PDB file of C-alpha atoms in Angstrom:
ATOM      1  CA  UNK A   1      93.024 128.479 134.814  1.00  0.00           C
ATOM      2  CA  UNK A   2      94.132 124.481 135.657  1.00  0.00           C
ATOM      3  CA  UNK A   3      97.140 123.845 137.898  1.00  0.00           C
ATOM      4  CA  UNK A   4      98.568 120.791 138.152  1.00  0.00           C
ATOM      5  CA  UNK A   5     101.093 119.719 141.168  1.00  0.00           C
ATOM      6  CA  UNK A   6     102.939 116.738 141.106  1.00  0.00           C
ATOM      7  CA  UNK A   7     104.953 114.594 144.330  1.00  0.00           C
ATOM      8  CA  UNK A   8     106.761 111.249 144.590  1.00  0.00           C
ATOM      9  CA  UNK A   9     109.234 111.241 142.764  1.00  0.00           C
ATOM     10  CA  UNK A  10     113.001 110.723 144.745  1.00  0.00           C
ATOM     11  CA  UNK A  11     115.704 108.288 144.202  1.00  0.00           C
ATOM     12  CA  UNK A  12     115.106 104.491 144.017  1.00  0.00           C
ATOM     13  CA  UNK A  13     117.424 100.938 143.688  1.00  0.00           C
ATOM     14  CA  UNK A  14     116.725  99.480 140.441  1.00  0.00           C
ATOM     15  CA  UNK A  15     113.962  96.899 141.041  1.00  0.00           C
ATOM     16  CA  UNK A  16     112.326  99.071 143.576  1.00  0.00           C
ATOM     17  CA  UNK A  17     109.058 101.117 143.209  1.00  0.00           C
ATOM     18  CA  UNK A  18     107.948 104.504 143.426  1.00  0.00           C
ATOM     19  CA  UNK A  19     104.302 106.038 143.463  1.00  0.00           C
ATOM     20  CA  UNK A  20     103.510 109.661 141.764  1.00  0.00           C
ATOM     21  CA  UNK A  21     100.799 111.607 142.602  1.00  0.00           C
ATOM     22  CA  UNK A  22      99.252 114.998 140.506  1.00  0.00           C
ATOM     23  CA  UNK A  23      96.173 116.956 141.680  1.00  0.00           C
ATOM     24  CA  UNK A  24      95.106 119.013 139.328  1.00  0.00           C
ATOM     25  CA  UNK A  25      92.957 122.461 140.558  1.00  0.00           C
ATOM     26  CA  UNK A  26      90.373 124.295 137.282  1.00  0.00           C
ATOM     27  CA  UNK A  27      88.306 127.469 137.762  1.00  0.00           C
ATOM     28  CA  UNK A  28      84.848 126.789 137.499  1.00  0.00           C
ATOM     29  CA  UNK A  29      84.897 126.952 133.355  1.00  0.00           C
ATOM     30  CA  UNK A  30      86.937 124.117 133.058  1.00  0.00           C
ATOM     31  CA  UNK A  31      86.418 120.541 133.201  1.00  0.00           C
ATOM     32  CA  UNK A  32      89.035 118.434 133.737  1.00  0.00           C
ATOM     33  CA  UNK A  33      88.958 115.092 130.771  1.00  0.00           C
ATOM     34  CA  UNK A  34      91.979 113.022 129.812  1.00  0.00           C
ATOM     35  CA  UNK A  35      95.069 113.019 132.004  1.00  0.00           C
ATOM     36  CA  UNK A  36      98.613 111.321 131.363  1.00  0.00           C
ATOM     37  CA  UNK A  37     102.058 111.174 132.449  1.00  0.00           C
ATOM     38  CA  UNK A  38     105.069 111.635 130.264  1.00  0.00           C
ATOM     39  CA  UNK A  39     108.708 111.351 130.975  1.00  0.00           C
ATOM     40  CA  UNK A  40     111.603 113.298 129.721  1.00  0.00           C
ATOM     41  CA  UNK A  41     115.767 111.643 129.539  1.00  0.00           C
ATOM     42  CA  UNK A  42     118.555 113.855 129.379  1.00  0.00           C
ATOM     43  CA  UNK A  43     119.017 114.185 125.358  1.00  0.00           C
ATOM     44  CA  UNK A  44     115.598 112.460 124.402  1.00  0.00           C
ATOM     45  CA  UNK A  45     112.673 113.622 123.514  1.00  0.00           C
ATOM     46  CA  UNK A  46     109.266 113.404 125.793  1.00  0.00           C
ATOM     47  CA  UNK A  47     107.625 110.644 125.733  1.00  0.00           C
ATOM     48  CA  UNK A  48     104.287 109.048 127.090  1.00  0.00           C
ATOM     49  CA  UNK A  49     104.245 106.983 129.780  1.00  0.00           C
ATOM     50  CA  UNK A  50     100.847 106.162 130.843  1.00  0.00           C
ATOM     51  CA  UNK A  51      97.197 108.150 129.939  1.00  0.00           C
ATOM     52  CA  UNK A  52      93.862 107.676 131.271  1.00  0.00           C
ATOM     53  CA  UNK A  53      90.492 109.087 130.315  1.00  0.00           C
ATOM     54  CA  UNK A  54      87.490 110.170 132.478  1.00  0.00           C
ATOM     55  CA  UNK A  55      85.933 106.782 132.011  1.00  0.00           C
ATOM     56  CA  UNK A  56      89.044 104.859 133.403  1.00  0.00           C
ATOM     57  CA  UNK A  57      90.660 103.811 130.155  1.00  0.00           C
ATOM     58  CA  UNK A  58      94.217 103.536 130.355  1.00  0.00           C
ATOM     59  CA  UNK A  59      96.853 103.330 127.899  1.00  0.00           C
ATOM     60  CA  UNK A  60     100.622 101.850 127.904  1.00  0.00           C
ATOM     61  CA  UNK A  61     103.888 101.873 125.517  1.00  0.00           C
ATOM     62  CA  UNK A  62     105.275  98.501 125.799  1.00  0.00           C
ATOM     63  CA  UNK A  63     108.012  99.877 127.602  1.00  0.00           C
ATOM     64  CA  UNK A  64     106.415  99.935 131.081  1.00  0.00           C
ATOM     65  CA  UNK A  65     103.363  97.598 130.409  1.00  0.00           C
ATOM     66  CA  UNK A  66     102.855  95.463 132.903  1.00  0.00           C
ATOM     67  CA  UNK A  67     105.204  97.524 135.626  1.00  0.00           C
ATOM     68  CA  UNK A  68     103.414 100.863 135.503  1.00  0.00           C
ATOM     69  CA  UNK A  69      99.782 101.229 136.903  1.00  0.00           C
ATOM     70  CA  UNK A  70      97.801 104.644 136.271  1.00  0.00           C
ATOM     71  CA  UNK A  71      95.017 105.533 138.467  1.00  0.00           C
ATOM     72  CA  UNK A  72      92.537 107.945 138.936  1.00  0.00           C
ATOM     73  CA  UNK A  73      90.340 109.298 141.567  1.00  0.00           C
ATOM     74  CA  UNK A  74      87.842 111.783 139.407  1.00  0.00           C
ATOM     75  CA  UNK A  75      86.343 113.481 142.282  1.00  0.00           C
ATOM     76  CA  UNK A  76      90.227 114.825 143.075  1.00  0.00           C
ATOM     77  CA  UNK A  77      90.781 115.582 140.105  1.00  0.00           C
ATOM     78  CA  UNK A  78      94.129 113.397 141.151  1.00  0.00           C
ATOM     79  CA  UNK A  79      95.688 110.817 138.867  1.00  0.00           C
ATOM     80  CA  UNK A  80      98.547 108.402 140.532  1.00  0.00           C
ATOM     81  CA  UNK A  81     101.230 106.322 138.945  1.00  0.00           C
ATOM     82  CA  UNK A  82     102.668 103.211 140.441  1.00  0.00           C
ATOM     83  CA  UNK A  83     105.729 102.303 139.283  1.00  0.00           C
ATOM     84  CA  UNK A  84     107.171  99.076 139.970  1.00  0.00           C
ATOM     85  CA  UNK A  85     110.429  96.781 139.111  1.00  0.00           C
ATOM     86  CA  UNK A  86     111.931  99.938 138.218  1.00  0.00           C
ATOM     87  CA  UNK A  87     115.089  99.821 135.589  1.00  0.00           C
ATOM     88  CA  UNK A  88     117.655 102.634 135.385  1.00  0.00           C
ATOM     89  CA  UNK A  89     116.056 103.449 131.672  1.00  0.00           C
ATOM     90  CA  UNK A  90     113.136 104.987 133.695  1.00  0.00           C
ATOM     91  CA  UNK A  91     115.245 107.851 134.708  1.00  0.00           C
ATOM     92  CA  UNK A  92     113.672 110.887 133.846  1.00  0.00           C
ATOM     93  CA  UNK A  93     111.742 113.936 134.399  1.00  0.00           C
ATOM     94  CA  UNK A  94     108.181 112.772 135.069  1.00  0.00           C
ATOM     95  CA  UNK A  95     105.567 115.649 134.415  1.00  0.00           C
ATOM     96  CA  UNK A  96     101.681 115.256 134.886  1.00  0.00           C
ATOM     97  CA  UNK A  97      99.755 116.055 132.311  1.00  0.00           C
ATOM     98  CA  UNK A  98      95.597 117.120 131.808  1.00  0.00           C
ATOM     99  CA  UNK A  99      93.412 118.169 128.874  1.00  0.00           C
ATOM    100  CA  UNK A 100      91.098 121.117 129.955  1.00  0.00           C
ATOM    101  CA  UNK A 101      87.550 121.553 128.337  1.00  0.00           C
ATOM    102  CA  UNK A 102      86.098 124.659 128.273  1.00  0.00           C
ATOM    103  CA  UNK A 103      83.359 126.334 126.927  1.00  0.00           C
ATOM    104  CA  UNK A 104      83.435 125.823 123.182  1.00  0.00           C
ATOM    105  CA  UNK A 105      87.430 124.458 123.247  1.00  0.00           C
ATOM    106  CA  UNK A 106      90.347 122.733 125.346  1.00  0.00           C
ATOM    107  CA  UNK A 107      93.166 123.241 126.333  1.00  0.00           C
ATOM    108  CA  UNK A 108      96.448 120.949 127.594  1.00  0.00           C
ATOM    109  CA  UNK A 109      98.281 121.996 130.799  1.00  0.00           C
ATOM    110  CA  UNK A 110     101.398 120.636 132.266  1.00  0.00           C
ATOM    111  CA  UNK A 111     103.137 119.901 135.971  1.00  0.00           C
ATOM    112  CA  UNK A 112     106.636 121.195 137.074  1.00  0.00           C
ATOM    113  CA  UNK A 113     107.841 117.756 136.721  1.00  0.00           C
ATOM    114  CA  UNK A 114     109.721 115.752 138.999  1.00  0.00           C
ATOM    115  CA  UNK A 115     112.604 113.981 138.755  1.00  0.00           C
ATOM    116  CA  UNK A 116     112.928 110.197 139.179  1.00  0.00           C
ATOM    117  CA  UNK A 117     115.853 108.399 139.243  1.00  0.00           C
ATOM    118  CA  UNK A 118     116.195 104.559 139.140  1.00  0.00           C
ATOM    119  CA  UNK A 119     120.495 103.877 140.572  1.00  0.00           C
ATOM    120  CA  UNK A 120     122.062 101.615 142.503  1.00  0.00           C
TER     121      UNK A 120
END
């Protein structure tokens, strides 16, 4: 089983920044590859915000390139997002995300979420 728990997120001044954290925790069968944030509006759908791979590779929409850093510490397990010059259109639900290998398959597993809100 992989568990993923998420902190950071709180209430911000547009322009301000905010830094996420998820640890994710795998039983011995699991290895822990690819991991990514996504963010959720009220009345859109989910949407990817940042991903990295075990190598360090990350990967951006245009919509927070060059404001949103992802990070990872392997070792942890732990991926981090800085987000900075926040807008009120990065209001959402933020939820960690991790693909799982195992054995002859993977598997994707998702954080509680938590909320972020960008106001003034």
């Amino acid at each position: 089983q992989v568990q993923l728990v998420e902190s950071g997120g709180g209430l911000v001044q547009p322009g301000g920044s905010l830094r996420l954290s998820c640890a994710a925790s795998a039983g011995s069968l699991f290895t822990i590859d690819t991991m990514a944030w996504y963010r959720q509006a009220p009345g859109k759908e989910r949407e990817l915000v940042a991903a990295i791979t075990r190598g360090g590779e990350a990967n951006y929409p245009e919509s927070v390139k060059g404001r949103f850093i992802i990070s990872r510490v392997n070792a942890k397990n732990t991926i981090y997002l800085q987000m900075n010059s926040l807008k009120p259109e990065d209001t959402a639900v933020y939820y960690c995300n991790a693909v799982a290998l195992y054995g002859l398959g993977e598997s994707l597993f998702w954080g509680q979420g938590t909320q972020v809100t960008v106001s003034s």
